[in-house]
Tab-separated table of C-alpha atoms in Angstrom:
chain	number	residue	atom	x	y	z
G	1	UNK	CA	26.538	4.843	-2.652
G	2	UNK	CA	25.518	5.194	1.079
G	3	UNK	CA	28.942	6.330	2.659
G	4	UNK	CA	27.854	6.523	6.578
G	5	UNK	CA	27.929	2.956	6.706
G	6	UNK	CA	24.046	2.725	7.594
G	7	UNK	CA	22.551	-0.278	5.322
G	8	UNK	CA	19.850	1.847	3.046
G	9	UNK	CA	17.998	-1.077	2.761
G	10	UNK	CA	17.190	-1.358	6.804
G	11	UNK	CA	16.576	2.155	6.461
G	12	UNK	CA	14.095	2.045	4.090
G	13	UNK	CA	12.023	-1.156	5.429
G	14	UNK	CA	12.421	1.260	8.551
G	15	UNK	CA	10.828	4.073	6.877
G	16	UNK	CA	8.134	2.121	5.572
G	17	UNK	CA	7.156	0.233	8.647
G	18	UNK	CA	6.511	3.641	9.885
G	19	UNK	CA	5.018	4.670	6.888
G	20	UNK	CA	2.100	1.868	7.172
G	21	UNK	CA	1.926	2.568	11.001
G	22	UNK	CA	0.545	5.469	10.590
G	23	UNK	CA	-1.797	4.719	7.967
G	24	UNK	CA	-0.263	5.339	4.495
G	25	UNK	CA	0.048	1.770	3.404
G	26	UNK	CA	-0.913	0.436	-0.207
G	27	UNK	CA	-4.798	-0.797	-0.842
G	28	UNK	CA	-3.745	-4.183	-2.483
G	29	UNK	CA	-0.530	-5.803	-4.436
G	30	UNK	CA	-2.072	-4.678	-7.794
G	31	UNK	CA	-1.639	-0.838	-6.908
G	32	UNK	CA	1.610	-1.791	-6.339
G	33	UNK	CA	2.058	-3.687	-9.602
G	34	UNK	CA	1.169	-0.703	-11.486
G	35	UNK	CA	3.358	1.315	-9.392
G	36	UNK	CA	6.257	-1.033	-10.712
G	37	UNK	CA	4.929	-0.831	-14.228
G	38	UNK	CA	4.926	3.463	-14.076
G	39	UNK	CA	8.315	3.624	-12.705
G	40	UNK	CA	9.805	0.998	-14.903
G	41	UNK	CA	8.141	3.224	-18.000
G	42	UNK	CA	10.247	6.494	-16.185
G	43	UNK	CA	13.251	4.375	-16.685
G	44	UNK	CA	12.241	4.182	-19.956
G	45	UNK	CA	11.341	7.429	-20.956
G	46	UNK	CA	14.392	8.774	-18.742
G	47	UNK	CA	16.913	6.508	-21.020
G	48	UNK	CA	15.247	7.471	-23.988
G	49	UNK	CA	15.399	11.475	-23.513
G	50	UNK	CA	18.762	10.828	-22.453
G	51	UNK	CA	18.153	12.271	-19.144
G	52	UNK	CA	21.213	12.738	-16.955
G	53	UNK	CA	22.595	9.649	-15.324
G	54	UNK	CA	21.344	10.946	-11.668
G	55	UNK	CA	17.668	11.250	-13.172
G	56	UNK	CA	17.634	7.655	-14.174
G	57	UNK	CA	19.180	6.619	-11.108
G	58	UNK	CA	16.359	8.118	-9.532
G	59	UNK	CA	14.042	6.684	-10.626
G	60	UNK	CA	15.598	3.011	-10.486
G	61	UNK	CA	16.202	3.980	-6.859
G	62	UNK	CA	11.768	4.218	-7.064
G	63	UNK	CA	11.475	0.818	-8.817
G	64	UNK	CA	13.392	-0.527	-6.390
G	65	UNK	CA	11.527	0.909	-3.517
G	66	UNK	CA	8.473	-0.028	-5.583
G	67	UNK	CA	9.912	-3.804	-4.763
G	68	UNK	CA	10.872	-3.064	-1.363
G	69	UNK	CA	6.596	-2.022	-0.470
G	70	UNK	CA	5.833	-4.995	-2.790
G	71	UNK	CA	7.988	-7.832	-0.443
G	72	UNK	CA	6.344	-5.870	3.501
G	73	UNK	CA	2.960	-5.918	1.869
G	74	UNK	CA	3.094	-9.576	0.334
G	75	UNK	CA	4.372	-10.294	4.102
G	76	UNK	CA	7.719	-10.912	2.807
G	77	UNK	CA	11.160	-10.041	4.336
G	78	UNK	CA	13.450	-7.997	1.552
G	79	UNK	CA	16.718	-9.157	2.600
G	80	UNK	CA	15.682	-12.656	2.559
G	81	UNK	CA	14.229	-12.216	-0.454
G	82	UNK	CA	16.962	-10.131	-1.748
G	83	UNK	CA	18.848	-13.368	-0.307
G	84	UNK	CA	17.162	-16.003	-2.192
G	85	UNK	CA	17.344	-14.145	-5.755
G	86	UNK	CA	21.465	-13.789	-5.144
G	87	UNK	CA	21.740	-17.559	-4.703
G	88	UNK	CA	19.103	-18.230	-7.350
G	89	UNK	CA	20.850	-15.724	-9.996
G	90	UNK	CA	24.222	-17.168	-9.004
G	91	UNK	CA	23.390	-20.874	-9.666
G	92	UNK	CA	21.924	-19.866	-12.925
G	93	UNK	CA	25.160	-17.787	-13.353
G	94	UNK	CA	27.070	-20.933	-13.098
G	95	UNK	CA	25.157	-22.788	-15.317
G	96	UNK	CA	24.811	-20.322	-18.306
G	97	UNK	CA	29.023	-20.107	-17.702
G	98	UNK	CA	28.403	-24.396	-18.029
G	99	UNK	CA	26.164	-23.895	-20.935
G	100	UNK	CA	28.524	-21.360	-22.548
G	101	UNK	CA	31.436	-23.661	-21.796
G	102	UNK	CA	29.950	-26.785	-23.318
G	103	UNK	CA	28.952	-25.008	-26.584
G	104	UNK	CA	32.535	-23.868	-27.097
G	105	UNK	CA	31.964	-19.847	-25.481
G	106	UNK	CA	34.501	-18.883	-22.794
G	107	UNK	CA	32.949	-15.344	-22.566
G	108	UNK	CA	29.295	-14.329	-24.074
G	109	UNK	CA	30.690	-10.880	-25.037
G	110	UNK	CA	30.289	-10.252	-29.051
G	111	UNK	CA	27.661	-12.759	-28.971
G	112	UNK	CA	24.365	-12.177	-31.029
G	113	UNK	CA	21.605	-11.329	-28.330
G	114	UNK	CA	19.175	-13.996	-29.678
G	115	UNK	CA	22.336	-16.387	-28.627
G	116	UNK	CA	22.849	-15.222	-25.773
G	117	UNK	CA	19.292	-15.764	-24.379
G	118	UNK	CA	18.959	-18.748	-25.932
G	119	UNK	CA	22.357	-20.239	-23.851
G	120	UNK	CA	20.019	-17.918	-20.693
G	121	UNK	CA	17.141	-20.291	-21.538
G	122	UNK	CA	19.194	-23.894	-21.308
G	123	UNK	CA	20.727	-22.058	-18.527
G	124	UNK	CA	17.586	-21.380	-16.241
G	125	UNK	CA	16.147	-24.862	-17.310
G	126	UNK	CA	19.221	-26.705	-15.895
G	127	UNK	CA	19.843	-24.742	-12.913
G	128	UNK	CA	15.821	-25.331	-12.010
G	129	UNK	CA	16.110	-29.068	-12.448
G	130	UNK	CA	19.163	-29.515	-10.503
G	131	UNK	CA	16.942	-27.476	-7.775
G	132	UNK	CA	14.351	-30.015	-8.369
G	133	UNK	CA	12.284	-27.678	-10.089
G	134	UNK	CA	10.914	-27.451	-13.867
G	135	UNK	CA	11.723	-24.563	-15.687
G	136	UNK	CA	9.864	-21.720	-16.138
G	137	UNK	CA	10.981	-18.986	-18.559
């Protein structure tokens, strides 16, 4: 955790507003993409070696840069994006707790996986419609 009270996240669109100023900027989104794709398979191989926990935070920390580049290069800003996928993950929060509720789960913890996405699904498809939009999984 950042303890000089500086928000990381301004830092780094900082540092990569520079970075494209002078000249080392991504071709197109799909380098990015695979960018995304590499460091998600480091998080992978880093879990599965059983790595030290400061390894695979590193390497989240690049996937998550890795989204950072993706939002400045689409022409996106990251906090409102980061913005807009709190609210959207919290309405769908309170409708898989909803979901849960109405099925007779106070908690999902013990549940089978395959339940739990399922109630995930139902979830996502009723927090889209009540946002006027179909769902998508």
């Amino acid at each position: 955790m950042n303890k000089s009270g500086d928000n990381p996240l301004h830092e780094l669109i900082a540092i990569e507003k520079d970075a494209r100023a002078f000249g080392f900027e991504w071709p197109d989104a799909y380098m990015i993409i695979e960018q995304a794709v590499s460091e998600c398979d480091e998080i992978k191989s880093a879990l599965l070696d059983e790595e030290p926990r400061s390894r695979v935070e590193e390497e989240i920390g690049d996937l998550l840069h890795t989204a950072v580049s993706m939002c400045l290069f689409s022409g996106f800003d990251p906090e409102d994006t980061l913005a807009r996928i709190v609210k959207k993950f919290s309405a769908r929060m309170q409708a898989l707790k909803a979901v849960a509720a109405c099925n007779g789960y106070n908690s999902l913890k013990g549940l089978p996986i395959e339940l739990v996405l399922e109630l995930w699904r139902e979830a996502k498809m009723r927090a889209s419609e009540k946002q006027g939009r179909p769902g998508i999984f």
